[in-house]
CSV table of C-alpha atoms and ligand atoms in Angstrom, one decimal:
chain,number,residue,atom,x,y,z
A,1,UNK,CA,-1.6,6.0,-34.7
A,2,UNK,CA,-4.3,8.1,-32.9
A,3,UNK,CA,-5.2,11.2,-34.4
A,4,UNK,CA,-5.9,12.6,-30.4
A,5,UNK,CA,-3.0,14.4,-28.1
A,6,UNK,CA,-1.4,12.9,-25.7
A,7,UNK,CA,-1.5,15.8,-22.7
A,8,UNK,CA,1.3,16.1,-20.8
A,9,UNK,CA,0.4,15.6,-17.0
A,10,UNK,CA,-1.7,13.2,-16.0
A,11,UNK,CA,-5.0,15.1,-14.6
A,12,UNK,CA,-7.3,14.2,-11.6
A,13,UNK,CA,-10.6,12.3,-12.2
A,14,UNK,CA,-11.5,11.8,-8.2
A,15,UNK,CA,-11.3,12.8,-4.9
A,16,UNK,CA,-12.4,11.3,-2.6
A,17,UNK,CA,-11.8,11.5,1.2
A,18,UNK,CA,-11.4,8.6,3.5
A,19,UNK,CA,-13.4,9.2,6.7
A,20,UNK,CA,-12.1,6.9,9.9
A,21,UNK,CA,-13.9,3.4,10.5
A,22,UNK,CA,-13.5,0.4,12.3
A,23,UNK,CA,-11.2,-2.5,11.4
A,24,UNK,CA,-9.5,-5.5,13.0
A,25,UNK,CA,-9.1,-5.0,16.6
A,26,UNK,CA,-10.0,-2.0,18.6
A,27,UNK,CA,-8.4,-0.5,15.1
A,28,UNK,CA,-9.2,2.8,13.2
A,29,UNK,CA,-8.3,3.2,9.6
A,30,UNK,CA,-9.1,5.9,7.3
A,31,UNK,CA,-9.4,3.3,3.9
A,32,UNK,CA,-8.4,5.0,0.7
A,33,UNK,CA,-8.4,2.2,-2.2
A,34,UNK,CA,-10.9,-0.6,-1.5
A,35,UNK,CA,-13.9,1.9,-0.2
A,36,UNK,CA,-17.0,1.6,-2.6
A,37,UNK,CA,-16.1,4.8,-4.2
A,38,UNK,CA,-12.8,3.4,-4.9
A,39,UNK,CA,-12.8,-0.4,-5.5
A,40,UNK,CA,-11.2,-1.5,-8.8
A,41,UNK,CA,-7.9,0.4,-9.1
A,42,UNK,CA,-6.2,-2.3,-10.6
A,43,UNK,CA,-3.2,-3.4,-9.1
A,44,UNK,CA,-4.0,-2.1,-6.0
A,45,UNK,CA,-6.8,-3.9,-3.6
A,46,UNK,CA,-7.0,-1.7,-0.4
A,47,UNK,CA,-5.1,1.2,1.3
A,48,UNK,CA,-5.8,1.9,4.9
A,49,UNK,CA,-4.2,4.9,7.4
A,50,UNK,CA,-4.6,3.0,10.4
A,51,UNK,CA,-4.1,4.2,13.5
A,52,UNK,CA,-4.3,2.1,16.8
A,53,UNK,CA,-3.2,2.6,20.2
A,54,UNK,CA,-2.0,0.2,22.7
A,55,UNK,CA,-5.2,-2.0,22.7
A,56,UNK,CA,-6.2,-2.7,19.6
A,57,UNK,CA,-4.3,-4.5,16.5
A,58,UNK,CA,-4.7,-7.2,14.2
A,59,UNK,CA,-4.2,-10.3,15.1
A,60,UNK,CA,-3.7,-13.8,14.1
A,61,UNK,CA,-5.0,-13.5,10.7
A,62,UNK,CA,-3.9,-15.2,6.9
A,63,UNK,CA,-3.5,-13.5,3.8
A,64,UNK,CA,-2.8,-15.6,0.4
A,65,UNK,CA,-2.3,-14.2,-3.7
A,66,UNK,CA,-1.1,-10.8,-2.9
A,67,UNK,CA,1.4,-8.6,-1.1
A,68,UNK,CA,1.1,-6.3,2.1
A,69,UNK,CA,3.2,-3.4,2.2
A,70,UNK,CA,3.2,-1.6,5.3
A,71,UNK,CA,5.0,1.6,5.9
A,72,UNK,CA,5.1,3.3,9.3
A,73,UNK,CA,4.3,7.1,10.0
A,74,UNK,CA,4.6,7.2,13.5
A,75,UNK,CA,4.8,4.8,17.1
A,76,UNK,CA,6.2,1.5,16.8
A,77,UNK,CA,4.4,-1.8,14.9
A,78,UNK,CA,5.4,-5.7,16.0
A,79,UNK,CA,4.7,-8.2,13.7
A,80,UNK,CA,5.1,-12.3,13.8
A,81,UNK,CA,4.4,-14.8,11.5
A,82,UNK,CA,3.6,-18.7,11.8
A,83,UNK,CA,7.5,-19.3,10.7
A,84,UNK,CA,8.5,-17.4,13.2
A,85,UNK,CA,9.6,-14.5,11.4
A,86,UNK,CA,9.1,-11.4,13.9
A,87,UNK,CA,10.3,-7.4,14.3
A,88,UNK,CA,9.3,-4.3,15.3
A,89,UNK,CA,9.3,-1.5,12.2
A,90,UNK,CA,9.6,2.8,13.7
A,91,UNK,CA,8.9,5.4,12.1
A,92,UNK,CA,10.1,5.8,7.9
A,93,UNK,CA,10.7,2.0,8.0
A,94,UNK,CA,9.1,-0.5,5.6
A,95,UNK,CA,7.6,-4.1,5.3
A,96,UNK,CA,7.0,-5.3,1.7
A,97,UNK,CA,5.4,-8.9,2.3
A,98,UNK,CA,4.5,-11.1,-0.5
A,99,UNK,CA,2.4,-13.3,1.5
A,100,UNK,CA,2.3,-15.5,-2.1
A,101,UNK,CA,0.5,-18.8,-1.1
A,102,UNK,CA,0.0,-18.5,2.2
A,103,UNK,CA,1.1,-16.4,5.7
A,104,UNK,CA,-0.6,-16.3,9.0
A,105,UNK,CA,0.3,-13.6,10.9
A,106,UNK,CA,-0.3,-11.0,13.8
A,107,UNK,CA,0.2,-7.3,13.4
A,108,UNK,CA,0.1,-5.3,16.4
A,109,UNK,CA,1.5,-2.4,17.6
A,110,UNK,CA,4.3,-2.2,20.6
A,111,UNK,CA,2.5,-1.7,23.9
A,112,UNK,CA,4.4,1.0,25.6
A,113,UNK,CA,3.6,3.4,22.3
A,114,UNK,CA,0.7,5.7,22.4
A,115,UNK,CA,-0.1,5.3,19.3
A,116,UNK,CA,0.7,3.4,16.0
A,117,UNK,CA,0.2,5.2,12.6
A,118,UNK,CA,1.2,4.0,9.3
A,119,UNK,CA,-0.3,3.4,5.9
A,120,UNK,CA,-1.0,-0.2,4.8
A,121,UNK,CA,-1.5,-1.0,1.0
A,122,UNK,CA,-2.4,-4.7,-0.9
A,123,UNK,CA,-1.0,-4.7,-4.0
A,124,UNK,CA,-2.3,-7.7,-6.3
A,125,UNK,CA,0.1,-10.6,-7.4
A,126,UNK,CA,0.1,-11.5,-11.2
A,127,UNK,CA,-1.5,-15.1,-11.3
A,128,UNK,CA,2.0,-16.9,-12.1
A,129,UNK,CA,2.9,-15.4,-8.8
A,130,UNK,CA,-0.1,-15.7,-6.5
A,131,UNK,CA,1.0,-19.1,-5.2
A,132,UNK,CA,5.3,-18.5,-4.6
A,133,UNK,CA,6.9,-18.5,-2.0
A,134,UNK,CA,6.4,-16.1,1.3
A,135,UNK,CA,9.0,-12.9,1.1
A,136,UNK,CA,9.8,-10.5,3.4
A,137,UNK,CA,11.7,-7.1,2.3
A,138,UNK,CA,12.7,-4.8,4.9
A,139,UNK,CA,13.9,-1.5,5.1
A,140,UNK,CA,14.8,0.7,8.1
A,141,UNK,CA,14.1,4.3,7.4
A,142,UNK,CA,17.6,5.2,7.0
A,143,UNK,CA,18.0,2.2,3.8
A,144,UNK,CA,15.7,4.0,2.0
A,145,UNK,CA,17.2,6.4,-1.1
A,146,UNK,CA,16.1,10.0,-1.2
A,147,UNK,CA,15.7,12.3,-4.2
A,148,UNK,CA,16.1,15.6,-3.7
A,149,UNK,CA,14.7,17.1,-7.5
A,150,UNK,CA,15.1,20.8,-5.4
A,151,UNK,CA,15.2,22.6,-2.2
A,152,UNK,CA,12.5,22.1,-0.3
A,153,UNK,CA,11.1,18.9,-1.9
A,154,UNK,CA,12.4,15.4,-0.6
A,155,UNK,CA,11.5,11.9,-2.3
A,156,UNK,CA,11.8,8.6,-0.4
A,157,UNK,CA,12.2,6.0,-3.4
A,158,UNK,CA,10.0,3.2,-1.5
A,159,UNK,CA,9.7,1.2,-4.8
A,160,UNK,CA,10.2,2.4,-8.6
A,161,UNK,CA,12.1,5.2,-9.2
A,162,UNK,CA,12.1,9.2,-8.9
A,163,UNK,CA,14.6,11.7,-10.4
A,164,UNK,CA,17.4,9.3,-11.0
A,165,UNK,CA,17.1,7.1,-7.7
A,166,UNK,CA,15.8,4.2,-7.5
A,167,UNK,CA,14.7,1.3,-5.1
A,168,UNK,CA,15.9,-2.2,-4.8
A,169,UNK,CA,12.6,-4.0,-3.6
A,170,UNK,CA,12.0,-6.3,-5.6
A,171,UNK,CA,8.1,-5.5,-7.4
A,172,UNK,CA,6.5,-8.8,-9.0
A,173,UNK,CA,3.9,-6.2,-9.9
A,174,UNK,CA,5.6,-3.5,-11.4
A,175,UNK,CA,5.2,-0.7,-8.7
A,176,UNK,CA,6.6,3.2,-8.5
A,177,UNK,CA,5.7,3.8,-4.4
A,178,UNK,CA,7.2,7.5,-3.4
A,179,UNK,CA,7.2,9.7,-0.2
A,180,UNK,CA,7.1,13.0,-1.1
A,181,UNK,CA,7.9,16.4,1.4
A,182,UNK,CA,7.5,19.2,0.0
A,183,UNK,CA,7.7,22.9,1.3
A,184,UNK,CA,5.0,25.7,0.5
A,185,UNK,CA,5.8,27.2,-3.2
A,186,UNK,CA,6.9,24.1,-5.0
A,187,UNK,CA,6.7,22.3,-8.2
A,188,UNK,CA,7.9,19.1,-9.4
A,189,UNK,CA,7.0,16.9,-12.4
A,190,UNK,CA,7.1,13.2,-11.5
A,191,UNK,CA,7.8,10.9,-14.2
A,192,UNK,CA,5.2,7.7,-14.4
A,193,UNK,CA,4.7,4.7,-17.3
A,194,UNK,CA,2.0,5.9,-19.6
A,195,UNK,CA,0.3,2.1,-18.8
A,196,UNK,CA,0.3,2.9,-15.2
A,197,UNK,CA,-2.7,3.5,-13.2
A,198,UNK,CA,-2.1,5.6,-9.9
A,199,UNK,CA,-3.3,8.3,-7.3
A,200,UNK,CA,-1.3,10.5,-4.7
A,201,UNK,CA,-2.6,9.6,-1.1
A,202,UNK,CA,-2.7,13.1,0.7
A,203,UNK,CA,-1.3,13.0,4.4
A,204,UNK,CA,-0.9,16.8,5.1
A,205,UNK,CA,-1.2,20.0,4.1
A,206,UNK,CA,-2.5,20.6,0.2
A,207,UNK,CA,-1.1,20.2,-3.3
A,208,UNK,CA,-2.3,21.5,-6.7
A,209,UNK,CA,-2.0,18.7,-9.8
A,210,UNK,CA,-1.9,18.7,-12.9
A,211,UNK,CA,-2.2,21.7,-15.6
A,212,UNK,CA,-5.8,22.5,-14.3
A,213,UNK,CA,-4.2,22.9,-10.8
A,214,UNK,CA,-6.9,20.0,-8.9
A,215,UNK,CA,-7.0,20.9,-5.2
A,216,UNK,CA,-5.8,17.8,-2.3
A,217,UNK,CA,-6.2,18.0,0.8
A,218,UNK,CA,-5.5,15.7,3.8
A,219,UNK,CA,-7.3,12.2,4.0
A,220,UNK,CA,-7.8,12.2,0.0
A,221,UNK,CA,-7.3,9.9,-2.1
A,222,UNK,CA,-7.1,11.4,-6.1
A,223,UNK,CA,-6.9,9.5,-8.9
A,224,UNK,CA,-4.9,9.9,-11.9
A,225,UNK,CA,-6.1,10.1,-15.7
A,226,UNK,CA,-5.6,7.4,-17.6
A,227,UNK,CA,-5.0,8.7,-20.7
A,228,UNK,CA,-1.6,7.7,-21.5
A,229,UNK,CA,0.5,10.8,-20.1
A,230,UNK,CA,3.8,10.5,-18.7
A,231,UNK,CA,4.1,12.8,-16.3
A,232,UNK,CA,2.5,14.1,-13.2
A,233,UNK,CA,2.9,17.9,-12.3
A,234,UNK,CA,2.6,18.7,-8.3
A,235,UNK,CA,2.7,21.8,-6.6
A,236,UNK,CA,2.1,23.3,-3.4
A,237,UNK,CA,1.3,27.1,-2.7
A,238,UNK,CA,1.0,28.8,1.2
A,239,UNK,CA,1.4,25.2,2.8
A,240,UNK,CA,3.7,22.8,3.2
A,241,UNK,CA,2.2,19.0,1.8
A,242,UNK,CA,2.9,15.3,2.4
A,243,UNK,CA,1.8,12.7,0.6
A,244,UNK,CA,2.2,9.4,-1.1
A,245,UNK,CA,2.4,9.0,-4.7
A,246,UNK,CA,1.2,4.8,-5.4
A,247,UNK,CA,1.1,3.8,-9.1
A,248,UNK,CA,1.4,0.5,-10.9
A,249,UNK,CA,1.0,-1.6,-14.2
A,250,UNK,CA,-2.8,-3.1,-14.2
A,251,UNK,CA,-2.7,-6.7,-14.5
A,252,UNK,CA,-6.3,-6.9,-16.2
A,253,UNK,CA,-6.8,-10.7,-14.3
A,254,UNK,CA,-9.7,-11.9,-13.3
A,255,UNK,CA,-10.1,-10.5,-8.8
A,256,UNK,CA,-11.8,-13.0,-6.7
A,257,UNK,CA,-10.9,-11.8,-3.0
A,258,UNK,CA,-13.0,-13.3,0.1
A,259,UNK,CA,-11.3,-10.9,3.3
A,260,UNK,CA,-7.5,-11.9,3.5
A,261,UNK,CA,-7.6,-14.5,0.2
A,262,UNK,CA,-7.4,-12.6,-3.0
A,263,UNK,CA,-7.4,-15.2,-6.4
A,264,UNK,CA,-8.3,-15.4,-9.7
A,265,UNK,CA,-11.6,-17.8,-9.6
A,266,UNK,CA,-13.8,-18.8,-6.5
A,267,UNK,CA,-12.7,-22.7,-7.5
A,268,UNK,CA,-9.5,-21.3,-6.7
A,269,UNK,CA,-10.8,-19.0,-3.3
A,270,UNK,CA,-12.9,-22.4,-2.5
A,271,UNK,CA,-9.6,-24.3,-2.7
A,272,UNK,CA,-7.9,-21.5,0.1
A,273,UNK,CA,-10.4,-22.0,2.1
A,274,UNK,CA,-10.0,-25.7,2.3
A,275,UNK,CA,-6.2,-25.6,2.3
A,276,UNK,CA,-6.4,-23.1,5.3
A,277,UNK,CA,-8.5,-25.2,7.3
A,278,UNK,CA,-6.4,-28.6,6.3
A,279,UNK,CA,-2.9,-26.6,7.0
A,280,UNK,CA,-1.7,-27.3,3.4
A,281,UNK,CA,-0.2,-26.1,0.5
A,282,UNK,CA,1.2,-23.2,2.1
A,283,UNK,CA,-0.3,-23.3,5.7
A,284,UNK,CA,0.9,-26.1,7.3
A,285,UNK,CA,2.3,-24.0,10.2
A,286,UNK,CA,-1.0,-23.0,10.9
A,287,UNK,CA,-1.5,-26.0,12.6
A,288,UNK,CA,-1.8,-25.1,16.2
A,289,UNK,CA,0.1,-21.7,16.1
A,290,UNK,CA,-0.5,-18.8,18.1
A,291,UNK,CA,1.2,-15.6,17.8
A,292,UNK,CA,2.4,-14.6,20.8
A,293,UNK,CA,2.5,-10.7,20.3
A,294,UNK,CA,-1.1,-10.6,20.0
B,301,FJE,C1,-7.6,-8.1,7.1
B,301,FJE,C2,-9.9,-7.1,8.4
B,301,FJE,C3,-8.6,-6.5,8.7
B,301,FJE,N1,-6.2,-3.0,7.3
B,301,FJE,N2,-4.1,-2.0,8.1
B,301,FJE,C4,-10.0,-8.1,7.5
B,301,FJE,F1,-8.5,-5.6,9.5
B,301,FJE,C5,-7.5,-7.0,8.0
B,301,FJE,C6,-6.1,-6.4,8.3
B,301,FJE,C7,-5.9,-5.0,8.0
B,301,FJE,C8,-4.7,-4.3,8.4
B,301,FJE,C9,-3.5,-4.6,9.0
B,301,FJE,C10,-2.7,-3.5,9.2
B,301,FJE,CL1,-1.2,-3.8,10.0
B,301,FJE,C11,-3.0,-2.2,8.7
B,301,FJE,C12,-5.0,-3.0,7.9
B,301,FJE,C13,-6.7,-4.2,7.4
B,301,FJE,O1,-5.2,-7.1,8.8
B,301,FJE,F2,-6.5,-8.6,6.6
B,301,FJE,C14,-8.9,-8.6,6.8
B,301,FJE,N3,-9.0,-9.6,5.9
B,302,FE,FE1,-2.0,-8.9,7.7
């Protein structure tokens, strides 16, 4: 037993805003987790607001050890894979990848669109995991369950699980991923693991958290305590706020990531690289593929 408290919101230790930069092609992303401010937020590895118009994208690239999830704001995104897995995801719809031991793939958005906006996050795979097989798990906007705790506050259960409703995807890292909408003049507690490590991603407007009411505003990223709390208190006041709400059980392994390879040693990251360029172990439909979205 510890003679200390427990309290009983988690509080905020940072803030931190995510200014736009360059990524993949012709691509802009705001990057939350994964800046230098924010690196080590075991088990997440990046999250990017990307936005990109009808010339720029990310193409043919591979990914092996973790999972992408990417989760559309705005405009429509195409995506195709080397086993010639391919869609198009709108607005409120979901990709949970696990690209596991290996995926090449291009993700770009649909040409006729303005503009593509969505939020992309890599969540680390436990090491027992890092080399299964690639999954897809897709949801169209409409498949995804909604709490409603009150008026005026809407949850989208992505992953995890929010005032009694919960997702089906399937998390090998134990995940709570939540959409939240809530009117001006709101509070709501969200319930989190006390093992959990997490931050709200701020889209729009501004909330207040925790019982020393911490300010967020668009394009922040805060982090939550760890100190073992259970809950998370949110409010809002004269606006209205959307946000994210990302949290997850730490795996406390080893990180070795080189770009789109994420393992647990660099024999292991040394290994990728020589499997990529072989087309083994996971990439043999690399060999000669092109996507032909990109
Ligand atoms: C990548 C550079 C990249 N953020 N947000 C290096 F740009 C990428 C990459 C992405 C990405 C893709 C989408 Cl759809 C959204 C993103 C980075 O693909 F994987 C490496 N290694
Ligand atoms: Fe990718």
């Amino acid at each position: 037993m510890t003679a200390t408290t427990t309290p009983v919101s988690r509080s905020i230790t940072k803030s931190v805003l995510s200014r736009e930069q360059s990524e993949g092609v012709g691509a802009r992303v705001r990057r939350s987790i994964g800046r230098p401010e924010l690196r080590n937020h075991d088990p997440f590895l990046m999250l990017d607001e990307f936005s990109v118009d009808k010339n720029g994208g990310f193409p043919d690239h591979p990914h092996r050890g973790f999972e992408t999830v990417t989760y559309m704001i705005e405009g429509q995104f195409q995506h195709e894979d080397f086993a010639g897995h391919k869609g198009t995801i709108g607005p409120g719809d979901l990709q949970w990848m696990t690209a596991g031991r290996g995926i090449v793939h291009s993700e770009m958005p649909v040409k006729s669109q303005t503009r593509a906006h969505g939020l992309q996050l890599w969540i680390n795979l436990p090491k027992e995991h890092k080399m299964c097989e690639p999954q897809y798990q897709e949801l169209l906007d409409g498949q995804i369950p909604r709490a409603t705790p009150q008026d005026g506050v809407v949850v989208k259960v992505i992953a995890g699980e929010s005032h009694g409703v919960k997702s089906q995807v399937y998390t090998r890292t134990p995940t709570m991923y939540l959409d939240f909408k809530m009117d001006k003049n709101k509070t709501v507690t969200q319930i989190i693991p006390s093992t959990y490590t997490g931050f709200l991603y701020m889209l729009k407007g501004t909330t207040f958290i925790g019982d020393k009411e911490f300010e967020g505003k668009a394009h922040h990223t805060l982090t939550f305590s760890e100190d073992g709390a259970t809950t998370v208190k949110i409010q809002t006041k004269d606006e209205d706020a959307h946000f994210v709400f990302i949290a997850g059980e730490p795996l406390k392994e080893p990180i070795v990531q080189h770009g789109p390879f994420v393992m647990n040693s660099s024999e292991e990251i040394y290994d990728t690289f020589v499997d990529y360029q072989n087309n083994k172990n996971g990439f043999e439909r690399a060999r000669n593929w092109h996507s032909t979205i990109a």
